[in-house]
Coordinates of C-alpha atoms and ligand atoms in Angstrom, one line a residue:
X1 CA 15.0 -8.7 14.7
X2 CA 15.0 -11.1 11.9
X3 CA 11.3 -12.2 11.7
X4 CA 7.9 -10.2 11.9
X5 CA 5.5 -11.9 13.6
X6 CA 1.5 -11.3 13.4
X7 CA 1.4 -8.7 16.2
X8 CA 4.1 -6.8 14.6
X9 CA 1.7 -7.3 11.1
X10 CA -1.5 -6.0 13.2
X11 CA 0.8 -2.7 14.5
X12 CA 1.1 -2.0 10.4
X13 CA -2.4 -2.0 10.2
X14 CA -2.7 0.3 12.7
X15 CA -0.4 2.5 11.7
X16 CA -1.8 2.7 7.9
X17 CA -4.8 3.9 9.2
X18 CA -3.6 6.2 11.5
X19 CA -2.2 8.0 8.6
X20 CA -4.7 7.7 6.2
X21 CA -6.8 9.3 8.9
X22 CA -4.4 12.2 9.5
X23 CA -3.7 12.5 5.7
X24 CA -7.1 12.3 4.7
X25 CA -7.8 15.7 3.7
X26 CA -4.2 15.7 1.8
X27 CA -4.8 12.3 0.2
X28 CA -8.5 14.5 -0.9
X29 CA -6.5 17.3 -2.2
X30 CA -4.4 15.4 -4.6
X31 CA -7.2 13.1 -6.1
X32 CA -9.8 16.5 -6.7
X33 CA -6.5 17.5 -8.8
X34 CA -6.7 15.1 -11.1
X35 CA -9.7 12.9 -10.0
X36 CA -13.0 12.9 -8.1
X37 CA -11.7 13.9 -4.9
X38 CA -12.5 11.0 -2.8
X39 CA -9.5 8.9 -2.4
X40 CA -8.9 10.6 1.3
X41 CA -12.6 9.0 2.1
X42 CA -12.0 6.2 0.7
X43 CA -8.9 5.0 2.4
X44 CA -9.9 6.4 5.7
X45 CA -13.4 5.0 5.7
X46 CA -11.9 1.7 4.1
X47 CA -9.2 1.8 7.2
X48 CA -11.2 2.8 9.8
X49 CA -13.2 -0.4 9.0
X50 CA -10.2 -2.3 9.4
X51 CA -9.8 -1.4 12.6
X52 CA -13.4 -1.7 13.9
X53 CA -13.6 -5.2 12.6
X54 CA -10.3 -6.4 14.1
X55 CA -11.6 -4.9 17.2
X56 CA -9.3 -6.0 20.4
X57 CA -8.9 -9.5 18.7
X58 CA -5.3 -10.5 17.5
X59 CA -5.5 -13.0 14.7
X60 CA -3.7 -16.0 15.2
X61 CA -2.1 -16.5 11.8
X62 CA -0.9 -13.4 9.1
X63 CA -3.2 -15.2 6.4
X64 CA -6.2 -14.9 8.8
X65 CA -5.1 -11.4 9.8
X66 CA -3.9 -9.8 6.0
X67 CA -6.9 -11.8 4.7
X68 CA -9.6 -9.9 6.5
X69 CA -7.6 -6.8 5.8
X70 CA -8.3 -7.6 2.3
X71 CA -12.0 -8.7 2.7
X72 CA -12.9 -5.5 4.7
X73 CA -11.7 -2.9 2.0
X74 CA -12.9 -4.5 -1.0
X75 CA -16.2 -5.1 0.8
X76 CA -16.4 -1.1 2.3
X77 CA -14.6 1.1 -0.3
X78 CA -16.0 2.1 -3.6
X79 CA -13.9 3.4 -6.4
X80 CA -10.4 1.9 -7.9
X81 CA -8.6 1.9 -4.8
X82 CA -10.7 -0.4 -2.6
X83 CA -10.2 -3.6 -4.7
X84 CA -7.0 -2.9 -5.6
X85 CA -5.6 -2.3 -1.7
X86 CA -8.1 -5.1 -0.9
X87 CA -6.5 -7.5 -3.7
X88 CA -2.9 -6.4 -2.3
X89 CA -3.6 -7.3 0.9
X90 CA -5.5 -10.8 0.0
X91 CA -2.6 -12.2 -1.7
X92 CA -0.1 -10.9 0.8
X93 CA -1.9 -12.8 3.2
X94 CA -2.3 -15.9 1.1
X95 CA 1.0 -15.8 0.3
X96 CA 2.2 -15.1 3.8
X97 CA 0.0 -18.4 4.5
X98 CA -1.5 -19.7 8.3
X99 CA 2.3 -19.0 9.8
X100 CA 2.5 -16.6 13.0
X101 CA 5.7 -15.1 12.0
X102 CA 8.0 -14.9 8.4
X103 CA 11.4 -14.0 7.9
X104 CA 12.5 -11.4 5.5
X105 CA 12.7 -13.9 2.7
X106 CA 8.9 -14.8 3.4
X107 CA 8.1 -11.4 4.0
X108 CA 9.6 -10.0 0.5
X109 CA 7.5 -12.8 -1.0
X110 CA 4.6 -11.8 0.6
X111 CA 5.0 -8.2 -0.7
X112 CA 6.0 -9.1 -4.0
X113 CA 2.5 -11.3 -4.4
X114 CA 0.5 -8.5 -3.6
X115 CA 1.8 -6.2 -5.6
X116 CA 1.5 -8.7 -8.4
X117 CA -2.6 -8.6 -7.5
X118 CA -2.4 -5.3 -7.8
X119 CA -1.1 -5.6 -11.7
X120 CA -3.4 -8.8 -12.2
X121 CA -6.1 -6.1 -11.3
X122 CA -5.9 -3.0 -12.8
X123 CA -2.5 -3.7 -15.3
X124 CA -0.7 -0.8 -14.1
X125 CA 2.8 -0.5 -15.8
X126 CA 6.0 1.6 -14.9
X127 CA 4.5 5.2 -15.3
X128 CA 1.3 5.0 -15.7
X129 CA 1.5 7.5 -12.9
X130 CA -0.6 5.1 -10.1
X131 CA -0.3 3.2 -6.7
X132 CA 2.5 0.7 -8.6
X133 CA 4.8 3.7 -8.9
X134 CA 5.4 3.7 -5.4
X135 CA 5.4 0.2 -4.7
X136 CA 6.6 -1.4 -7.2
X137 CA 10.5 0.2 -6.3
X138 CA 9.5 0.1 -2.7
X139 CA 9.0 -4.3 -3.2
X140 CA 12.3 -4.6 -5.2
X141 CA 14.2 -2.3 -2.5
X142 CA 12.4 -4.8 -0.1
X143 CA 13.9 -8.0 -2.1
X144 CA 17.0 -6.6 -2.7
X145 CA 18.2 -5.8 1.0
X146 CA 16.6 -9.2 2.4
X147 CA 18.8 -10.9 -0.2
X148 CA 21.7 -8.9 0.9
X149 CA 21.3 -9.6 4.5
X150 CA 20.5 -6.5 5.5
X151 CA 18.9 -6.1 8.8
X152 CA 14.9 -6.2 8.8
X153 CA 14.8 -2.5 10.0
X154 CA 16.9 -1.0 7.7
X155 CA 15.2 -3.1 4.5
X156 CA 12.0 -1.4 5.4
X157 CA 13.3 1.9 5.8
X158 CA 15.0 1.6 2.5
X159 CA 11.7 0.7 1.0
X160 CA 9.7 3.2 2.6
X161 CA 12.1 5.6 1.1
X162 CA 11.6 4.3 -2.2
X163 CA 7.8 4.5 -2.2
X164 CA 8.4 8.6 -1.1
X165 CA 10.8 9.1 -4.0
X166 CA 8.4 6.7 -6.3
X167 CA 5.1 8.6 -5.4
X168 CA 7.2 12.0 -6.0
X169 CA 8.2 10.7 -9.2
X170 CA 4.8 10.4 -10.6
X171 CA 4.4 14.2 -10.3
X172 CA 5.2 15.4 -14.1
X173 CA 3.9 12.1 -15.7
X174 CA 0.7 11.9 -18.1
X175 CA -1.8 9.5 -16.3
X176 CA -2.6 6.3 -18.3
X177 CA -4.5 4.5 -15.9
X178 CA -7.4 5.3 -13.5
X179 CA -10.1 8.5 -13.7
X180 CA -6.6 10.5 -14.0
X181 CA -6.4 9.8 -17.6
X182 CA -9.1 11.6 -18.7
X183 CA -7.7 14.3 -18.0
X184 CA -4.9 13.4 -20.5
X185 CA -1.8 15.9 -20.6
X186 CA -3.8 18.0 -18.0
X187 CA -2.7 15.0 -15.2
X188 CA 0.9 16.6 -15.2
X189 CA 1.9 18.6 -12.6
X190 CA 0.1 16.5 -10.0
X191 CA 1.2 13.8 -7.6
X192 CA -1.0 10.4 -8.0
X193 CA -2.8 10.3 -5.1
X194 CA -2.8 6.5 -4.9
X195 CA 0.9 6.9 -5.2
X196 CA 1.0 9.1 -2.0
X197 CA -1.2 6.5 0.0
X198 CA 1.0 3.8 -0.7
X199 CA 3.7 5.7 0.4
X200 CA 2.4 6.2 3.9
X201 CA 1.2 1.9 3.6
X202 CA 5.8 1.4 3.4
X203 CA 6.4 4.4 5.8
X204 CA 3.7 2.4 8.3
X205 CA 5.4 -0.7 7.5
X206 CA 8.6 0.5 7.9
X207 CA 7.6 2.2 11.9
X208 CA 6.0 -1.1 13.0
X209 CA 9.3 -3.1 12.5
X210 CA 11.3 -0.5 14.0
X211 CA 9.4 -0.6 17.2
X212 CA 10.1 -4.0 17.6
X213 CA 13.3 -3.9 16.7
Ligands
ADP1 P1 -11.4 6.3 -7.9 O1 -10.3 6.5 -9.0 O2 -12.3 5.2 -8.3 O3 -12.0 7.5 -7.5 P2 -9.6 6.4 -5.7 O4 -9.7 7.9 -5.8 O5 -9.8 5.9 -4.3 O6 -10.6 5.7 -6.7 O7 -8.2 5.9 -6.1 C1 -7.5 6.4 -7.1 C2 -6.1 5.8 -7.2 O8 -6.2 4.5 -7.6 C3 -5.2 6.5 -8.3 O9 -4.5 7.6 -7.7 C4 -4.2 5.3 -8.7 O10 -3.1 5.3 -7.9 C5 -5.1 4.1 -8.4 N1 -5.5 3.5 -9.6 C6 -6.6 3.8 -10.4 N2 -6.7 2.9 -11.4 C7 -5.6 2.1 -11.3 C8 -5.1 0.9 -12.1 N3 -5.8 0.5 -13.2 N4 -4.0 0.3 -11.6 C9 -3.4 0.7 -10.5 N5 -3.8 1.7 -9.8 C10 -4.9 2.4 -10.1
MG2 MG1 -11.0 9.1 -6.6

């Protein structure tokens, strides 16, 4: 498969909540660590929104589809991680544009933009022990094997990879962005549970093109 078309986009979404839902209590566990404990509720009631809203309808377009994905959580989630997923997903859509299907190339793009809202947002930077540790490596692994004409499957895989080994490096770091950072030198020890969601966001990605593939 070289392209990923909305249906393929819409299985992602599916997928993301699926495991939000089945991690929620995980997800929980990490953020009462070193937060307030609700980033398992959040995502899943966030998600679960998602899903209800899109229904049995199958958008025609990715924008219209990633777009709505976007509206939904920053409209139903509360806390850091609803605009910030919402903002991802609005720019990946906008980027993505009214097309039913992108190549890798357009794809990549796609990611890199919303990862890009996600700094314009909340200015993570490179170990500030959040949500960009994971996918921040996971979009250049992305770019990288497009560029090298790797086959769509194996690029996702690759980043999905890289968002585990991202979200597992943010386990000894010192918090500098979010609730996390009040707890100073006291964050250590913990994995960033934004970190871990966007983890299971590549892993999703990653499943959907495989089954298509
Ligand atoms: P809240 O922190 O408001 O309770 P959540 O618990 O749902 O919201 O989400 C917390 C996650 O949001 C953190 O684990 C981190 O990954 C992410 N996060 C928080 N602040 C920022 C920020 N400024 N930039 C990027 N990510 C952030
Ligand atoms: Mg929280």
């Amino acid at each position: 498969m070289t392209t990923v078309g909305t249906a393929t986009l819409q299985d992602w979404i599916g997928r993301f909540s699926a495991a939000v839902a089945e991690k929620k209590d995980w997800l929980t566990e990490l953020d009462s660590a070193i937060g307030d404990a609700d980033h398992g509720a959040n995502m899943s009631r966030g998600m679960t929104a998602v899903v209800e809203k899109l229904g049995d309808t199958a958008p025609a377009t990715i924008d219209e589809l990633l777009k709505g994905v976007g509206m939904t959580l920053v409209s139903s989630v509360g806390g850091a991680s609803g605009p910030l997923y919402g903002t991802f997903f609005l720019r990946t859509g906008m980027t993505a544009g009214a097309v039913a299907e992108l190549d890798g190339a357009g794809l990549a793009a796609a990611l890199r933009a919303g990862l890009e809202g996600i700094v314009a947002r909340g200015k993570p930077e490179a170990g500030d022990k959040t949500m960009f540790d994971a996918m921040a490596p996971a979009v250049e692994v992305f770019e990288n094997g497009v560029q090298r004409g790797i086959p769509l499957a194996e690029v996702a895989a690759g980043a999905a990879r890289a968002a585990e080994a991202g979200r597992d490096a943010t386990l000894p770091l010192v918090a500098r962005k979010g609730r996390a950072s009040y707890l100073g030198e006291r964050s250590a020890g913990h994995l960033d549970p934004g970190a871990a969601s966007t983890a299971l966001l590549f892993d999703a990605l990653a499943a959907a093109i495989a089954g298509d593939s």
